[in-house]
Every structure is written in C-alpha cells, then in structure tokens.
PDB file of C-alpha atoms and ligand atoms in Angstrom:
ATOM      1  CA  MET A   1     109.396 129.730 109.732  1.00  0.00           C
ATOM      2  CA  GLU A   2     110.559 126.181 109.082  1.00  0.00           C
ATOM      3  CA  ARG A   3     110.360 124.972 105.487  1.00  0.00           C
ATOM      4  CA  LYS A   4     110.567 121.343 104.340  1.00  0.00           C
ATOM      5  CA  PRO A   5     111.387 119.811 100.923  1.00  0.00           C
ATOM      6  CA  VAL A   6     108.185 118.565  99.277  1.00  0.00           C
ATOM      7  CA  SER A   7     108.072 117.190  95.720  1.00  0.00           C
ATOM      8  CA  GLU A   8     104.329 116.589  95.171  1.00  0.00           C
ATOM      9  CA  ILE A   9     100.939 117.564  96.586  1.00  0.00           C
ATOM     10  CA  PHE A  10      97.919 115.982  94.943  1.00  0.00           C
ATOM     11  CA  CYS A  11      94.512 114.429  95.601  1.00  0.00           C
ATOM     12  CA  ALA A  12      93.888 110.882  94.399  1.00  0.00           C
ATOM     13  CA  VAL A  13      92.954 107.535  95.896  1.00  0.00           C
ATOM     14  CA  GLN A  14      95.111 105.342  98.054  1.00  0.00           C
ATOM     15  CA  GLY A  15      96.511 102.743  95.683  1.00  0.00           C
ATOM     16  CA  GLU A  16      98.061 100.359  98.204  1.00  0.00           C
ATOM     17  CA  GLY A  17      97.099  98.344 101.260  1.00  0.00           C
ATOM     18  CA  PRO A  18      93.772  97.846 103.054  1.00  0.00           C
ATOM     19  CA  TYR A  19      92.522 101.396 102.413  1.00  0.00           C
ATOM     20  CA  VAL A  20      92.919 101.070  98.658  1.00  0.00           C
ATOM     21  CA  GLY A  21      90.375 103.273  96.897  1.00  0.00           C
ATOM     22  CA  ALA A  22      90.013 105.757  99.750  1.00  0.00           C
ATOM     23  CA  ARG A  23      90.108 109.403  98.619  1.00  0.00           C
ATOM     24  CA  GLN A  24      93.290 110.959  99.997  1.00  0.00           C
ATOM     25  CA  ALA A  25      95.419 114.033  99.656  1.00  0.00           C
ATOM     26  CA  PHE A  26      99.114 113.192  99.325  1.00  0.00           C
ATOM     27  CA  VAL A  27     102.134 115.136 100.523  1.00  0.00           C
ATOM     28  CA  ARG A  28     105.404 113.665  99.278  1.00  0.00           C
ATOM     29  CA  PHE A  29     108.398 114.713 101.373  1.00  0.00           C
ATOM     30  CA  VAL A  30     111.846 114.598  99.794  1.00  0.00           C
ATOM     31  CA  GLY A  31     114.781 112.572 101.067  1.00  0.00           C
ATOM     32  CA  CYS A  32     115.215 109.032 102.308  1.00  0.00           C
ATOM     33  CA  ASN A  33     117.582 107.165 104.620  1.00  0.00           C
ATOM     34  CA  LEU A  34     117.351 103.943 102.579  1.00  0.00           C
ATOM     35  CA  ASP A  35     117.897 103.033  98.938  1.00  0.00           C
ATOM     36  CA  CYS A  36     115.561 100.118  98.213  1.00  0.00           C
ATOM     37  CA  SER A  37     116.423  98.264  95.011  1.00  0.00           C
ATOM     38  CA  TYR A  38     112.795  98.410  93.831  1.00  0.00           C
ATOM     39  CA  CYS A  39     111.986 102.029  94.807  1.00  0.00           C
ATOM     40  CA  ASP A  40     109.595 103.688  92.354  1.00  0.00           C
ATOM     41  CA  THR A  41     110.099 107.202  93.687  1.00  0.00           C
ATOM     42  CA  PRO A  42     112.811 109.682  92.633  1.00  0.00           C
ATOM     43  CA  LEU A  43     114.830 110.632  95.721  1.00  0.00           C
ATOM     44  CA  ASP A  44     116.748 113.625  94.345  1.00  0.00           C
ATOM     45  CA  GLU A  45     115.934 117.236  95.289  1.00  0.00           C
ATOM     46  CA  PRO A  46     113.365 118.587  92.790  1.00  0.00           C
ATOM     47  CA  ASP A  47     113.427 122.125  91.379  1.00  0.00           C
ATOM     48  CA  HIS A  48     109.763 122.535  92.277  1.00  0.00           C
ATOM     49  CA  CYS A  49     106.950 121.022  94.285  1.00  0.00           C
ATOM     50  CA  LEU A  50     104.300 119.946  91.772  1.00  0.00           C
ATOM     51  CA  PHE A  51     100.795 120.754  92.965  1.00  0.00           C
ATOM     52  CA  GLU A  52      97.919 119.184  91.028  1.00  0.00           C
ATOM     53  CA  LYS A  53      95.112 121.602  91.930  1.00  0.00           C
ATOM     54  CA  VAL A  54      92.366 119.691  90.129  1.00  0.00           C
ATOM     55  CA  PRO A  55      92.502 115.958  90.948  1.00  0.00           C
ATOM     56  CA  GLY A  56      93.339 113.890  87.885  1.00  0.00           C
ATOM     57  CA  SER A  57      93.802 116.927  85.625  1.00  0.00           C
ATOM     58  CA  GLY A  58      97.462 116.293  85.005  1.00  0.00           C
ATOM     59  CA  GLU A  59      97.942 120.080  85.282  1.00  0.00           C
ATOM     60  CA  PHE A  60     100.511 121.088  87.868  1.00  0.00           C
ATOM     61  CA  GLU A  61     101.382 124.373  89.502  1.00  0.00           C
ATOM     62  CA  LYS A  62     105.125 124.695  90.160  1.00  0.00           C
ATOM     63  CA  LEU A  63     105.562 125.723  93.786  1.00  0.00           C
ATOM     64  CA  SER A  64     108.764 126.365  95.703  1.00  0.00           C
ATOM     65  CA  PRO A  65     110.298 122.995  96.619  1.00  0.00           C
ATOM     66  CA  LEU A  66     110.603 124.222 100.219  1.00  0.00           C
ATOM     67  CA  LEU A  67     107.213 124.655 101.884  1.00  0.00           C
ATOM     68  CA  CYS A  68     106.166 125.836 105.342  1.00  0.00           C
ATOM     69  CA  ALA A  69     103.348 124.188 107.274  1.00  0.00           C
ATOM     70  CA  SER A  70     100.759 126.812 106.274  1.00  0.00           C
ATOM     71  CA  ASP A  71     101.649 126.368 102.568  1.00  0.00           C
ATOM     72  CA  ILE A  72     100.914 122.634 102.867  1.00  0.00           C
ATOM     73  CA  GLU A  73      97.796 123.101 105.004  1.00  0.00           C
ATOM     74  CA  GLU A  74      96.360 125.612 102.528  1.00  0.00           C
ATOM     75  CA  LYS A  75      96.821 123.254  99.569  1.00  0.00           C
ATOM     76  CA  ILE A  76      95.359 120.270 101.427  1.00  0.00           C
ATOM     77  CA  ARG A  77      92.341 122.348 102.511  1.00  0.00           C
ATOM     78  CA  SER A  78      91.566 122.994  98.834  1.00  0.00           C
ATOM     79  CA  PHE A  79      90.576 119.313  98.464  1.00  0.00           C
ATOM     80  CA  ASN A  80      87.245 117.984  99.767  1.00  0.00           C
ATOM     81  CA  ASP A  81      85.753 114.739 101.028  1.00  0.00           C
ATOM     82  CA  LEU A  82      89.109 113.361 102.136  1.00  0.00           C
ATOM     83  CA  HIS A  83      89.283 110.036 103.973  1.00  0.00           C
ATOM     84  CA  SER A  84      92.744 111.032 105.178  1.00  0.00           C
ATOM     85  CA  VAL A  85      95.945 112.818 104.243  1.00  0.00           C
ATOM     86  CA  SER A  86      98.809 110.561 103.196  1.00  0.00           C
ATOM     87  CA  LEU A  87     102.229 111.787 104.323  1.00  0.00           C
ATOM     88  CA  THR A  88     104.782 109.923 102.271  1.00  0.00           C
ATOM     89  CA  GLY A  89     108.099 110.358 100.487  1.00  0.00           C
ATOM     90  CA  GLY A  90     110.958 109.536 100.431  1.00  0.00           C
ATOM     91  CA  GLU A  91     110.848 108.871 104.123  1.00  0.00           C
ATOM     92  CA  PRO A  92     108.458 111.242 105.938  1.00  0.00           C
ATOM     93  CA  LEU A  93     109.778 110.348 109.398  1.00  0.00           C
ATOM     94  CA  LEU A  94     112.929 112.313 108.537  1.00  0.00           C
ATOM     95  CA  HIS A  95     110.601 115.305 109.057  1.00  0.00           C
ATOM     96  CA  ALA A  96     108.821 114.007 112.168  1.00  0.00           C
ATOM     97  CA  GLU A  97     108.850 117.215 114.237  1.00  0.00           C
ATOM     98  CA  PHE A  98     107.420 119.163 111.280  1.00  0.00           C
ATOM     99  CA  ILE A  99     104.744 116.517 110.683  1.00  0.00           C
ATOM    100  CA  ARG A 100     103.741 116.567 114.359  1.00  0.00           C
ATOM    101  CA  GLU A 101     102.895 120.288 114.105  1.00  0.00           C
ATOM    102  CA  LEU A 102     100.833 120.073 110.879  1.00  0.00           C
ATOM    103  CA  ASP A 103      97.177 121.118 111.300  1.00  0.00           C
ATOM    104  CA  LEU A 104      95.388 119.029 108.670  1.00  0.00           C
ATOM    105  CA  PRO A 105      91.628 118.827 107.905  1.00  0.00           C
ATOM    106  CA  ALA A 106      91.487 115.025 107.866  1.00  0.00           C
ATOM    107  CA  PRO A 107      93.063 112.045 109.675  1.00  0.00           C
ATOM    108  CA  VAL A 108      96.769 111.483 109.023  1.00  0.00           C
ATOM    109  CA  TYR A 109      97.936 108.409 107.098  1.00  0.00           C
ATOM    110  CA  LEU A 110     101.699 107.845 107.526  1.00  0.00           C
ATOM    111  CA  GLU A 111     103.575 105.865 104.903  1.00  0.00           C
ATOM    112  CA  THR A 112     106.916 104.903 106.446  1.00  0.00           C
ATOM    113  CA  ASN A 113     109.857 102.501 106.164  1.00  0.00           C
ATOM    114  CA  MET A 114     109.792 101.923 109.962  1.00  0.00           C
ATOM    115  CA  THR A 115     113.524 102.462 110.456  1.00  0.00           C
ATOM    116  CA  LEU A 116     113.633 105.605 112.632  1.00  0.00           C
ATOM    117  CA  PRO A 117     112.376 104.634 116.105  1.00  0.00           C
ATOM    118  CA  GLU A 118     113.155 107.976 117.788  1.00  0.00           C
ATOM    119  CA  LYS A 119     111.193 109.777 115.047  1.00  0.00           C
ATOM    120  CA  ALA A 120     108.331 107.291 115.413  1.00  0.00           C
ATOM    121  CA  LYS A 121     108.005 108.387 119.073  1.00  0.00           C
ATOM    122  CA  VAL A 122     107.713 112.014 117.913  1.00  0.00           C
ATOM    123  CA  VAL A 123     104.671 111.384 115.674  1.00  0.00           C
ATOM    124  CA  LYS A 124     102.940 108.519 117.512  1.00  0.00           C
ATOM    125  CA  ASP A 125     100.093 110.699 118.849  1.00  0.00           C
ATOM    126  CA  SER A 126      99.712 112.622 115.579  1.00  0.00           C
ATOM    127  CA  VAL A 127      98.950 109.792 113.149  1.00  0.00           C
ATOM    128  CA  ASP A 128      95.747 107.800 112.668  1.00  0.00           C
ATOM    129  CA  TYR A 129      96.907 105.225 110.102  1.00  0.00           C
ATOM    130  CA  VAL A 130     100.387 103.725 109.805  1.00  0.00           C
ATOM    131  CA  ALA A 131     101.402 101.897 106.656  1.00  0.00           C
ATOM    132  CA  GLY A 132     104.600 100.404 108.038  1.00  0.00           C
ATOM    133  CA  ASP A 133     106.951  98.801 105.559  1.00  0.00           C
ATOM    134  CA  VAL A 134     109.182  95.882 106.408  1.00  0.00           C
ATOM    135  CA  LYS A 135     112.398  95.926 104.424  1.00  0.00           C
ATOM    136  CA  LEU A 136     113.879  92.457 104.011  1.00  0.00           C
ATOM    137  CA  PRO A 137     117.500  91.166 104.196  1.00  0.00           C
ATOM    138  CA  GLU A 138     118.042  91.338 100.439  1.00  0.00           C
ATOM    139  CA  GLU A 139     117.897  95.121 100.756  1.00  0.00           C
ATOM    140  CA  PHE A 140     120.826  95.113 103.187  1.00  0.00           C
ATOM    141  CA  GLU A 141     124.403  94.115 102.562  1.00  0.00           C
ATOM    142  CA  GLY A 142     126.028  92.012 105.257  1.00  0.00           C
ATOM    143  CA  SER A 143     125.075  91.947 108.886  1.00  0.00           C
ATOM    144  CA  ASN A 144     123.539  95.406 109.263  1.00  0.00           C
ATOM    145  CA  PHE A 145     120.145  93.787 108.665  1.00  0.00           C
ATOM    146  CA  VAL A 146     120.169  92.713 112.338  1.00  0.00           C
ATOM    147  CA  GLU A 147     120.461  96.319 113.550  1.00  0.00           C
ATOM    148  CA  HIS A 148     117.925  97.433 110.931  1.00  0.00           C
ATOM    149  CA  ILE A 149     115.232  94.931 111.833  1.00  0.00           C
ATOM    150  CA  GLU A 150     115.561  95.736 115.540  1.00  0.00           C
ATOM    151  CA  ARG A 151     114.827  99.377 114.689  1.00  0.00           C
ATOM    152  CA  THR A 152     111.835  98.205 112.684  1.00  0.00           C
ATOM    153  CA  TYR A 153     110.523  96.201 115.653  1.00  0.00           C
ATOM    154  CA  GLN A 154     110.909  99.299 117.857  1.00  0.00           C
ATOM    155  CA  CYS A 155     108.899 101.355 115.360  1.00  0.00           C
ATOM    156  CA  PHE A 156     106.081  98.798 115.262  1.00  0.00           C
ATOM    157  CA  ARG A 157     105.991  98.717 119.081  1.00  0.00           C
ATOM    158  CA  THR A 158     105.759 102.526 119.167  1.00  0.00           C
ATOM    159  CA  LEU A 159     103.215 102.911 116.353  1.00  0.00           C
ATOM    160  CA  ARG A 160     101.222  99.765 117.144  1.00  0.00           C
ATOM    161  CA  SER A 161      97.513  99.522 116.502  1.00  0.00           C
ATOM    162  CA  ASN A 162      95.344 100.804 119.356  1.00  0.00           C
ATOM    163  CA  GLN A 163      91.938 102.418 119.791  1.00  0.00           C
ATOM    164  CA  HIS A 164      93.196 105.590 118.100  1.00  0.00           C
ATOM    165  CA  ARG A 165      95.538 104.202 115.422  1.00  0.00           C
ATOM    166  CA  ASP A 166      95.467 101.459 112.822  1.00  0.00           C
ATOM    167  CA  CYS A 167      98.924 100.094 112.044  1.00  0.00           C
ATOM    168  CA  PHE A 168      99.503  97.469 109.373  1.00  0.00           C
ATOM    169  CA  CYS A 169     102.631  96.164 107.744  1.00  0.00           C
ATOM    170  CA  LYS A 170     103.369  96.215 104.035  1.00  0.00           C
ATOM    171  CA  ILE A 171     105.996  93.954 102.492  1.00  0.00           C
ATOM    172  CA  VAL A 172     107.071  94.309  98.869  1.00  0.00           C
ATOM    173  CA  VAL A 173     107.522  90.792  97.527  1.00  0.00           C
ATOM    174  CA  THR A 174     110.042  90.200  94.740  1.00  0.00           C
ATOM    175  CA  SER A 175     111.687  87.139  93.189  1.00  0.00           C
ATOM    176  CA  SER A 176     114.428  87.608  95.823  1.00  0.00           C
ATOM    177  CA  THR A 177     112.036  87.420  98.770  1.00  0.00           C
ATOM    178  CA  LYS A 178     112.640  84.458 101.093  1.00  0.00           C
ATOM    179  CA  PRO A 179     109.358  83.315 102.722  1.00  0.00           C
ATOM    180  CA  ALA A 180     111.201  82.262 105.897  1.00  0.00           C
ATOM    181  CA  ASP A 181     112.457  85.860 106.344  1.00  0.00           C
ATOM    182  CA  VAL A 182     108.893  87.178 106.075  1.00  0.00           C
ATOM    183  CA  MET A 183     107.558  84.594 108.541  1.00  0.00           C
ATOM    184  CA  ASP A 184     110.295  85.464 111.057  1.00  0.00           C
ATOM    185  CA  VAL A 185     109.578  89.207 110.946  1.00  0.00           C
ATOM    186  CA  VAL A 186     105.786  88.939 111.006  1.00  0.00           C
ATOM    187  CA  ALA A 187     105.968  86.589 114.008  1.00  0.00           C
ATOM    188  CA  GLN A 188     107.806  89.373 115.885  1.00  0.00           C
ATOM    189  CA  ILE A 189     105.309  92.151 115.054  1.00  0.00           C
ATOM    190  CA  SER A 190     101.982  90.318 114.783  1.00  0.00           C
ATOM    191  CA  ASP A 191     100.717  91.697 118.122  1.00  0.00           C
ATOM    192  CA  TYR A 192     101.244  95.280 116.920  1.00  0.00           C
ATOM    193  CA  ILE A 193      99.464  95.218 113.542  1.00  0.00           C
ATOM    194  CA  SER A 194      95.943  94.805 112.211  1.00  0.00           C
ATOM    195  CA  CYS A 195      97.039  92.906 109.097  1.00  0.00           C
ATOM    196  CA  VAL A 196      99.865  92.090 106.736  1.00  0.00           C
ATOM    197  CA  VAL A 197      99.864  93.317 103.137  1.00  0.00           C
ATOM    198  CA  LEU A 198     101.978  91.413 100.637  1.00  0.00           C
ATOM    199  CA  GLN A 199     102.598  93.876  97.808  1.00  0.00           C
ATOM    200  CA  PRO A 200     103.942  92.301  94.619  1.00  0.00           C
ATOM    201  CA  VAL A 201     106.780  94.440  93.252  1.00  0.00           C
ATOM    202  CA  THR A 202     105.758  96.582  90.297  1.00  0.00           C
ATOM    203  CA  GLN A 203     108.839  95.892  88.253  1.00  0.00           C
ATOM    204  CA  TYR A 204     108.216  92.986  85.944  1.00  0.00           C
ATOM    205  CA  THR A 205     111.928  92.281  85.645  1.00  0.00           C
ATOM    206  CA  ARG A 206     111.655  91.065  89.224  1.00  0.00           C
ATOM    207  CA  ALA A 207     108.137  89.740  88.976  1.00  0.00           C
ATOM    208  CA  THR A 208     106.856  87.828  91.921  1.00  0.00           C
ATOM    209  CA  ASP A 209     106.329  84.103  91.593  1.00  0.00           C
ATOM    210  CA  ILE A 210     102.566  83.629  92.005  1.00  0.00           C
ATOM    211  CA  GLN A 211     102.753  80.260  93.704  1.00  0.00           C
ATOM    212  CA  THR A 212     105.341  81.565  96.170  1.00  0.00           C
ATOM    213  CA  ILE A 213     103.257  84.565  97.245  1.00  0.00           C
ATOM    214  CA  LEU A 214     100.044  82.521  97.549  1.00  0.00           C
ATOM    215  CA  SER A 215     101.861  79.925  99.632  1.00  0.00           C
ATOM    216  CA  LEU A 216     103.381  82.676 101.789  1.00  0.00           C
ATOM    217  CA  GLN A 217      99.922  84.131 102.353  1.00  0.00           C
ATOM    218  CA  GLU A 218      98.610  80.717 103.394  1.00  0.00           C
ATOM    219  CA  ASN A 219     101.380  80.363 105.992  1.00  0.00           C
ATOM    220  CA  LEU A 220     100.985  83.926 107.260  1.00  0.00           C
ATOM    221  CA  LEU A 221      97.230  83.449 107.688  1.00  0.00           C
ATOM    222  CA  GLU A 222      98.078  81.041 110.493  1.00  0.00           C
ATOM    223  CA  ILE A 223      99.250  84.061 112.538  1.00  0.00           C
ATOM    224  CA  LYS A 224      97.674  87.228 111.064  1.00  0.00           C
ATOM    225  CA  ASN A 225      95.146  88.348 108.491  1.00  0.00           C
ATOM    226  CA  THR A 226      97.177  88.676 105.282  1.00  0.00           C
ATOM    227  CA  LEU A 227      96.134  90.359 102.034  1.00  0.00           C
ATOM    228  CA  ILE A 228      97.823  90.344  98.648  1.00  0.00           C
ATOM    229  CA  ILE A 229      97.311  93.774  97.075  1.00  0.00           C
ATOM    230  CA  PRO A 230      99.348  95.182  94.172  1.00  0.00           C
ATOM    231  CA  GLN A 231      99.907  98.896  93.538  1.00  0.00           C
ATOM    232  CA  THR A 232      96.478  99.517  92.037  1.00  0.00           C
ATOM    233  CA  HIS A 233      97.022 103.194  91.172  1.00  0.00           C
ATOM    234  CA  LYS A 234      99.563 102.154  88.564  1.00  0.00           C
ATOM    235  CA  MET A 235      96.991  99.957  86.863  1.00  0.00           C
ATOM    236  CA  TRP A 236      94.860 102.915  85.815  1.00  0.00           C
ATOM    237  CA  GLY A 237      97.454 105.659  85.693  1.00  0.00           C
ATOM    238  CA  CYS A 238      96.419 107.515  88.833  1.00  0.00           C
ATOM    239  CA  LEU A 239      99.154 109.449  90.635  1.00  0.00           C
TER     240      LEU A 239
HETATM  241  C1  LIG B 301     107.795 105.174  97.912  1.00  0.00           C
HETATM  242  S1  LIG B 301     107.536 104.459  99.474  1.00  0.00           S
HETATM  243  C2  LIG B 301     107.549 105.891 100.518  1.00  0.00           C
HETATM  244  C3  LIG B 301     107.309 105.585 101.980  1.00  0.00           C
HETATM  245  C4  LIG B 301     108.436 104.872 102.730  1.00  0.00           C
HETATM  246  N1  LIG B 301     109.748 105.373 102.349  1.00  0.00           N
HETATM  247  C5  LIG B 301     108.374 103.359 102.540  1.00  0.00           C
HETATM  248  O1  LIG B 301     109.228 102.811 101.819  1.00  0.00           O
HETATM  249  O2  LIG B 301     107.458 102.747 103.114  1.00  0.00           O
HETATM  250  C6  LIG B 301     105.788 104.081  99.468  1.00  0.00           C
HETATM  251  C7  LIG B 301     105.439 102.632  99.249  1.00  0.00           C
HETATM  252  O3  LIG B 301     105.754 102.264  97.903  1.00  0.00           O
HETATM  253  C8  LIG B 301     106.304 100.952  97.945  1.00  0.00           C
HETATM  254  N2  LIG B 301     107.047 100.746  96.710  1.00  0.00           N
HETATM  255  C9  LIG B 301     108.079 101.499  96.258  1.00  0.00           C
HETATM  256  N3  LIG B 301     108.502 101.032  95.065  1.00  0.00           N
HETATM  257  C10 LIG B 301     107.710  99.946  94.765  1.00  0.00           C
HETATM  258  C11 LIG B 301     107.653  99.038  93.676  1.00  0.00           C
HETATM  259  N4  LIG B 301     108.512  99.118  92.652  1.00  0.00           N
HETATM  260  N5  LIG B 301     106.705  98.057  93.697  1.00  0.00           N
HETATM  261  C12 LIG B 301     105.837  97.944  94.734  1.00  0.00           C
HETATM  262  N6  LIG B 301     105.843  98.784  95.811  1.00  0.00           N
HETATM  263  C13 LIG B 301     106.777  99.776  95.810  1.00  0.00           C
HETATM  264  C14 LIG B 301     107.136 100.976  99.212  1.00  0.00           C
HETATM  265  O4  LIG B 301     107.500  99.677  99.620  1.00  0.00           O
HETATM  266  C15 LIG B 301     106.186 101.648 100.152  1.00  0.00           C
HETATM  267  O5  LIG B 301     105.269 100.704 100.679  1.00  0.00           O
HETATM  268  N1  LIG B 302      97.721 106.589  94.558  1.00  0.00           N
HETATM  269  C1  LIG B 302      98.835 106.382  95.254  1.00  0.00           C
HETATM  270  N2  LIG B 302      98.793 105.561  96.344  1.00  0.00           N
HETATM  271  C2  LIG B 302      99.926 105.411  97.068  1.00  0.00           C
HETATM  272  N3  LIG B 302     100.135 104.656  98.195  1.00  0.00           N
HETATM  273  C3  LIG B 302     101.409 104.814  98.608  1.00  0.00           C
HETATM  274  C4  LIG B 302     102.049 105.694  97.748  1.00  0.00           C
HETATM  275  C5  LIG B 302     103.393 106.243  97.986  1.00  0.00           C
HETATM  276  O1  LIG B 302     104.143 106.563  97.055  1.00  0.00           O
HETATM  277  O2  LIG B 302     103.695 106.441  99.190  1.00  0.00           O
HETATM  278  C6  LIG B 302     101.120 106.053  96.744  1.00  0.00           C
HETATM  279  C7  LIG B 302     101.166 106.856  95.565  1.00  0.00           C
HETATM  280  O3  LIG B 302     102.227 107.374  95.156  1.00  0.00           O
HETATM  281  N4  LIG B 302      99.989 107.001  94.888  1.00  0.00           N
HETATM  282  S1  LIG B 303     112.401 103.504 102.026  1.00  0.00           S
HETATM  283 FE1  LIG B 303     110.683 104.026 100.686  1.00  0.00          FE
HETATM  284  S2  LIG B 303     111.272 105.953  99.655  1.00  0.00           S
HETATM  285 FE2  LIG B 303     113.095 105.101 100.628  1.00  0.00          FE
HETATM  286  S3  LIG B 303     114.103 103.940  99.000  1.00  0.00           S
HETATM  287 FE3  LIG B 303     112.799 102.486 100.104  1.00  0.00          FE
HETATM  288  S4  LIG B 303     110.832 102.498  99.029  1.00  0.00           S
HETATM  289 FE4  LIG B 303     111.978 104.300  98.341  1.00  0.00          FE
HETATM  290 MG1  LIG B 304     104.010 105.980  95.111  1.00  0.00          MG
END
C-alpha cells in the first residue's frame, strides 16, 4: 500500500485567494521542487504528521509521517461541513498519482506552484479548484526562468477554468516584484483563469510597496479581474 509524506492534517478556513473564509480540511504533503525565497513552509521531512483533531484546539496527535490514502481519507472524514479539501505542501503535484486516487468527501482544492505539467495532466480531472501560483524571475537565477515559465503556461492550459473546475492564479508580490513581469505572464494565461490574486508577501522585511501593488492591480484590471488579498489566516493565528 503506497504511503506518502504528510506533515499536517487540520480543519480551518482558507486564508488566501477568492475562497478566503471557506471551511476546508488541509492535507500538507512534504517535499518541493522549488525553493522560493519567501516560502513560509518548512520543507524538511518531519518526524510526525501533526493531526489537529478538533479544529482550532491547538492539540495535535502525532501520526506516522508516511500515510496511506485510507489514513488520510479517515482523518478528513472526521471533519464536517467542508467547502473543500485543500491539498497543499510543499508541492502536492509531486504526488499527483496518489492524489488522483484519493476518495475525499468534499471537492478538491489544489494549491500548486504550476511547474510540473506532466503531473498536472494526471490530476486535471480530479480537482475542482486550482490555486495556481506564478513564480516570478526573481526566484530564478539566470535564464532558466524561460524554461520555468513555459512549464507554468502548460500547467495553466491543462488546469484551466472550465464548467467543472475553477482555476485562478496567485502571485506573491514583494519589493523585488517587477510589474512588467507580472503583466507579461498574466497576458499569457488570462484565457485560462477566473481571476488574478495579488498576495502581498507576509515577510515585512520585504514588504510590498502599497502604491506599486495598487497600480499593478489597476493595470491588470484592463485584462482580468484582479484582487489584492493578503494571507488572512496569519492575521488571526489560524493554521
Ligand atoms: C506554501 S505554498 C504550497 C503550495 C505550492 N508549493 C505553491 O507555492 O503554490 C502555498 C501558498 O503560500 C504562498 N506563500 C508562501 N510563503 C508566503 C509568504 N511568505 N507570503 C505570502 N504568501 C506565501 C505561496 O505563494 C502559495 O500561494
Ligand atoms: N488557513 C490557511 N490557508 C491557506 N491557504 C494556502 C495555504 C497553504 O499553505 O497552502 C494555507 C494555510 O497554510 N492555511
Ligand atoms: S513552491 Fe510553494 S512550497 Fe515550494 S518553496 Fe515555493 S512557496 Fe514554498
Ligand atoms: Mg500556509
């Protein structure tokens, strides 16, 4: 029976993007193929998977860090009134074949860095919401940004919004963000997404310039509905 590395299972509310406030169960897979400068999530292999049985209790059961599908399904089924189940990480698409086989009691919300196009094809009929990140040039040394962004475009084409799936793009905006880079990428994917979310980085050392992000939103609104939404869960201490 296949087991996958999972660091957290909990029930909270979506803190980011257009579904902010929706009651979700979260499964956090371990491991990532990128190393974003602003990443707020530990990427090392944990000793346990922390399961918060009672939402918001801050009391965690220590489970094996390697879980099979039925382990995950059983924990998720212990939560009620879910809008959806957020599969996140790390990068969940590293575990695409496993994700495809999960039998979950609510729609699937995929949180992904949109850099693994072959894996995107594996899950495309198994996900209902796609929070697709766009990682910008400042995260990539040298010219490999060109190869990276082409993979991102492929992922957005594969996971595009349709009658069964809502796909939107999320862009973390920092003081290093160049508006022209954002405009260029959004112009390429605007047909595939329902909206753009500009997410100010939650690291005040690299705080976002307010005028810059408001001006960027104004320009993006010419081509796609664009929202500015910070990580709200961190404002009130929710997981
Ligand atoms: C931890 S990532 C996991 C999913 C996937 N690897 C990705 O990057 O989209 C989940 C979300 O948190 C965002 N994020 C991570 N660190 C952040 C920070 N310091 N400030 C704002 N957003 C952050 C990511 O950009 C992504 O949208
Ligand atoms: N509440 C809450 N909302 C989230 N949205 C995206 C998250 C993530 O880490 O993938 C996240 C998270 O870690 N917690
Ligand atoms: S892709 Fe996501 S999980 Fe991976 S380093 Fe970047 S923000 Fe963190
Ligand atoms: Mg998070």
